[in-house]
């Protein structure tokens, strides 16, 4: 239906867009064919499909062209936490951003864009999960480093023996 969010799972990440009817998707993508059929693999933190960008394009493409070889699924799960806007407003918001906009995989990616269009909230669960993993990993390194620096009881017993 018009205004639904569409998720295109592509392995390590998902591409997102807003369905506007007539088999068309508005989505945030890099230049060239990025976002269409996912031919690039993500290989760098600040990339769209493995290509580095400071800016990306909001554009309208055919649903089937964006789907390519991947699957697509309607995903309005964010509606559980944030009420969706009226369908006409979702479509209008998506179309209002057509053109070049700043891009950042953590703060302004295709999922942020789609969520903003539907719910008015700039959120990306992919980015949030990544950031949580980084924080947990960093905390583990710090705790491990502190334990090593202060010496573990096992290390002291071995040295006294």
mmCIF file of C-alpha atoms in Angstrom:
data_model
loop_
_atom_site.group_PDB
_atom_site.id
_atom_site.type_symbol
_atom_site.label_atom_id
_atom_site.label_comp_id
_atom_site.label_asym_id
_atom_site.label_seq_id
_atom_site.Cartn_x
_atom_site.Cartn_y
_atom_site.Cartn_z
ATOM 1 C CA UNK A 1 0.000 0.000 0.000
ATOM 2 C CA UNK A 2 1.061 3.597 -0.491
ATOM 3 C CA UNK A 3 3.169 4.834 2.399
ATOM 4 C CA UNK A 4 4.384 1.380 3.464
ATOM 5 C CA UNK A 5 8.059 0.922 4.211
ATOM 6 C CA UNK A 6 9.794 -1.736 2.159
ATOM 7 C CA UNK A 7 12.894 -3.520 3.413
ATOM 8 C CA UNK A 8 15.260 -5.202 0.971
ATOM 9 C CA UNK A 9 17.463 -7.601 3.027
ATOM 10 C CA UNK A 10 20.917 -7.797 1.422
ATOM 11 C CA UNK A 11 23.082 -9.874 3.709
ATOM 12 C CA UNK A 12 24.947 -7.670 6.181
ATOM 13 C CA UNK A 13 22.504 -4.789 5.787
ATOM 14 C CA UNK A 14 19.029 -3.982 4.495
ATOM 15 C CA UNK A 15 18.121 -1.300 2.003
ATOM 16 C CA UNK A 16 14.911 0.647 2.765
ATOM 17 C CA UNK A 17 12.414 2.630 0.745
ATOM 18 C CA UNK A 18 8.895 4.057 0.800
ATOM 19 C CA UNK A 19 6.302 2.554 -1.530
ATOM 20 C CA UNK A 20 4.361 5.341 -3.278
ATOM 21 C CA UNK A 21 2.118 3.269 -5.555
ATOM 22 C CA UNK A 22 2.252 2.257 -9.214
ATOM 23 C CA UNK A 23 5.214 -0.080 -8.487
ATOM 24 C CA UNK A 24 7.407 2.872 -7.443
ATOM 25 C CA UNK A 25 9.742 3.254 -4.467
ATOM 26 C CA UNK A 26 11.291 6.448 -3.110
ATOM 27 C CA UNK A 27 14.623 5.600 -1.515
ATOM 28 C CA UNK A 28 17.948 7.079 -0.466
ATOM 29 C CA UNK A 29 20.781 5.636 -2.530
ATOM 30 C CA UNK A 30 24.243 6.420 -3.804
ATOM 31 C CA UNK A 31 24.953 7.374 -7.392
ATOM 32 C CA UNK A 32 25.116 4.896 -10.255
ATOM 33 C CA UNK A 33 23.040 1.828 -9.535
ATOM 34 C CA UNK A 34 23.533 1.827 -5.783
ATOM 35 C CA UNK A 35 20.368 0.805 -3.994
ATOM 36 C CA UNK A 36 19.213 -0.917 -7.155
ATOM 37 C CA UNK A 37 19.724 -4.678 -7.057
ATOM 38 C CA UNK A 38 22.449 -4.390 -4.389
ATOM 39 C CA UNK A 39 25.398 -5.304 -6.617
ATOM 40 C CA UNK A 40 27.896 -3.815 -4.170
ATOM 41 C CA UNK A 41 28.827 -5.368 -0.854
ATOM 42 C CA UNK A 42 29.372 -3.146 2.146
ATOM 43 C CA UNK A 43 33.109 -3.050 2.841
ATOM 44 C CA UNK A 44 33.568 0.198 4.766
ATOM 45 C CA UNK A 45 31.718 1.797 7.661
ATOM 46 C CA UNK A 46 30.879 5.030 5.829
ATOM 47 C CA UNK A 47 29.546 3.528 2.622
ATOM 48 C CA UNK A 48 26.370 2.895 0.726
ATOM 49 C CA UNK A 49 26.657 -0.662 -0.590
ATOM 50 C CA UNK A 50 30.459 -0.590 -0.361
ATOM 51 C CA UNK A 51 30.992 2.784 -2.059
ATOM 52 C CA UNK A 52 32.036 5.840 -0.028
ATOM 53 C CA UNK A 53 29.712 8.836 -0.079
ATOM 54 C CA UNK A 54 29.250 12.140 1.732
ATOM 55 C CA UNK A 55 26.022 12.712 -0.175
ATOM 56 C CA UNK A 56 23.391 10.425 -1.593
ATOM 57 C CA UNK A 57 20.322 10.815 -3.758
ATOM 58 C CA UNK A 58 16.689 10.459 -2.828
ATOM 59 C CA UNK A 59 15.114 9.131 -5.972
ATOM 60 C CA UNK A 60 12.098 7.330 -7.382
ATOM 61 C CA UNK A 61 12.719 3.936 -8.952
ATOM 62 C CA UNK A 62 10.675 0.985 -10.098
ATOM 63 C CA UNK A 63 10.035 -1.458 -7.245
ATOM 64 C CA UNK A 64 11.268 -4.429 -9.289
ATOM 65 C CA UNK A 65 14.470 -2.638 -10.298
ATOM 66 C CA UNK A 66 15.286 -1.936 -6.647
ATOM 67 C CA UNK A 67 14.404 -5.496 -5.632
ATOM 68 C CA UNK A 68 16.709 -7.011 -8.252
ATOM 69 C CA UNK A 69 17.952 -10.373 -6.988
ATOM 70 C CA UNK A 70 17.104 -9.716 -3.353
ATOM 71 C CA UNK A 71 13.839 -10.217 -1.530
ATOM 72 C CA UNK A 72 11.543 -7.419 -0.451
ATOM 73 C CA UNK A 73 9.173 -7.245 2.476
ATOM 74 C CA UNK A 74 6.724 -4.725 3.824
ATOM 75 C CA UNK A 75 8.109 -3.638 7.187
ATOM 76 C CA UNK A 76 6.071 -1.177 9.223
ATOM 77 C CA UNK A 77 7.334 -2.519 12.575
ATOM 78 C CA UNK A 78 8.307 0.986 13.729
ATOM 79 C CA UNK A 79 4.556 1.729 13.916
ATOM 80 C CA UNK A 80 4.513 -0.161 17.238
ATOM 81 C CA UNK A 81 6.650 2.560 18.836
ATOM 82 C CA UNK A 82 5.631 5.580 16.779
ATOM 83 C CA UNK A 83 2.269 6.231 15.120
ATOM 84 C CA UNK A 84 2.468 6.461 11.321
ATOM 85 C CA UNK A 85 1.543 9.657 9.534
ATOM 86 C CA UNK A 86 -1.374 9.619 7.048
ATOM 87 C CA UNK A 87 -0.474 7.812 3.802
ATOM 88 C CA UNK A 88 -0.718 10.968 1.699
ATOM 89 C CA UNK A 89 1.659 12.779 4.045
ATOM 90 C CA UNK A 90 4.151 9.874 4.003
ATOM 91 C CA UNK A 91 4.260 9.965 0.200
ATOM 92 C CA UNK A 92 4.498 13.776 0.161
ATOM 93 C CA UNK A 93 7.391 13.726 2.662
ATOM 94 C CA UNK A 94 9.253 11.135 0.592
ATOM 95 C CA UNK A 95 8.796 13.076 -2.645
ATOM 96 C CA UNK A 96 9.763 16.366 -0.954
ATOM 97 C CA UNK A 97 13.328 15.080 -0.466
ATOM 98 C CA UNK A 98 14.007 14.096 -4.094
ATOM 99 C CA UNK A 99 17.576 15.103 -4.963
ATOM 100 C CA UNK A 100 20.946 15.145 -3.247
ATOM 101 C CA UNK A 101 21.084 15.093 0.565
ATOM 102 C CA UNK A 102 23.873 14.492 3.114
ATOM 103 C CA UNK A 103 24.611 10.821 3.851
ATOM 104 C CA UNK A 104 26.073 9.122 6.883
ATOM 105 C CA UNK A 105 25.623 5.407 7.541
ATOM 106 C CA UNK A 106 25.129 6.021 11.285
ATOM 107 C CA UNK A 107 23.011 9.190 11.307
ATOM 108 C CA UNK A 108 21.425 9.639 7.875
ATOM 109 C CA UNK A 109 21.002 6.398 5.923
ATOM 110 C CA UNK A 110 18.180 4.872 3.850
ATOM 111 C CA UNK A 111 16.442 3.451 6.939
ATOM 112 C CA UNK A 112 16.582 6.844 8.710
ATOM 113 C CA UNK A 113 15.033 8.408 5.602
ATOM 114 C CA UNK A 114 12.227 5.838 5.302
ATOM 115 C CA UNK A 115 11.396 6.031 9.034
ATOM 116 C CA UNK A 116 11.292 9.838 8.897
ATOM 117 C CA UNK A 117 8.875 9.697 5.965
ATOM 118 C CA UNK A 118 6.476 7.254 7.669
ATOM 119 C CA UNK A 119 6.744 8.072 11.365
ATOM 120 C CA UNK A 120 8.412 11.478 11.476
ATOM 121 C CA UNK A 121 11.216 9.923 13.509
ATOM 122 C CA UNK A 122 14.753 9.712 12.120
ATOM 123 C CA UNK A 123 15.660 6.179 13.369
ATOM 124 C CA UNK A 124 17.678 3.287 12.035
ATOM 125 C CA UNK A 125 17.615 0.044 13.985
ATOM 126 C CA UNK A 126 20.572 -1.197 11.899
ATOM 127 C CA UNK A 127 22.693 1.785 12.967
ATOM 128 C CA UNK A 128 21.524 1.526 16.587
ATOM 129 C CA UNK A 129 22.423 -2.197 16.702
ATOM 130 C CA UNK A 130 25.848 -1.452 15.258
ATOM 131 C CA UNK A 131 26.498 1.326 17.779
ATOM 132 C CA UNK A 132 25.396 -0.924 20.677
ATOM 133 C CA UNK A 133 27.791 -3.631 19.474
ATOM 134 C CA UNK A 134 30.637 -1.098 19.304
ATOM 135 C CA UNK A 135 29.903 0.126 22.842
ATOM 136 C CA UNK A 136 29.690 -3.423 24.240
ATOM 137 C CA UNK A 137 32.898 -4.378 22.422
ATOM 138 C CA UNK A 138 34.702 -1.283 23.678
ATOM 139 C CA UNK A 139 33.516 -1.954 27.238
ATOM 140 C CA UNK A 140 34.800 -5.534 27.030
ATOM 141 C CA UNK A 141 38.194 -4.296 25.847
ATOM 142 C CA UNK A 142 38.391 -1.760 28.690
ATOM 143 C CA UNK A 143 37.357 -4.297 31.351
ATOM 144 C CA UNK A 144 39.761 -6.887 29.926
ATOM 145 C CA UNK A 145 42.548 -4.313 29.819
ATOM 146 C CA UNK A 146 41.915 -3.267 33.423
ATOM 147 C CA UNK A 147 41.894 -6.873 34.591
ATOM 148 C CA UNK A 148 45.196 -7.503 32.815
ATOM 149 C CA UNK A 149 46.766 -4.262 34.072
ATOM 150 C CA UNK A 150 45.851 -4.923 37.706
ATOM 151 C CA UNK A 151 46.967 -8.541 37.465
ATOM 152 C CA UNK A 152 44.689 -11.478 37.889
ATOM 153 C CA UNK A 153 44.884 -13.716 40.998
ATOM 154 C CA UNK A 154 45.926 -16.622 38.791
ATOM 155 C CA UNK A 155 48.897 -14.639 37.436
ATOM 156 C CA UNK A 156 50.063 -13.717 40.975
ATOM 157 C CA UNK A 157 49.860 -17.352 42.176
ATOM 158 C CA UNK A 158 51.956 -18.544 39.231
ATOM 159 C CA UNK A 159 54.607 -15.874 39.907
ATOM 160 C CA UNK A 160 54.866 -16.840 43.626
ATOM 161 C CA UNK A 161 55.267 -20.544 42.837
#
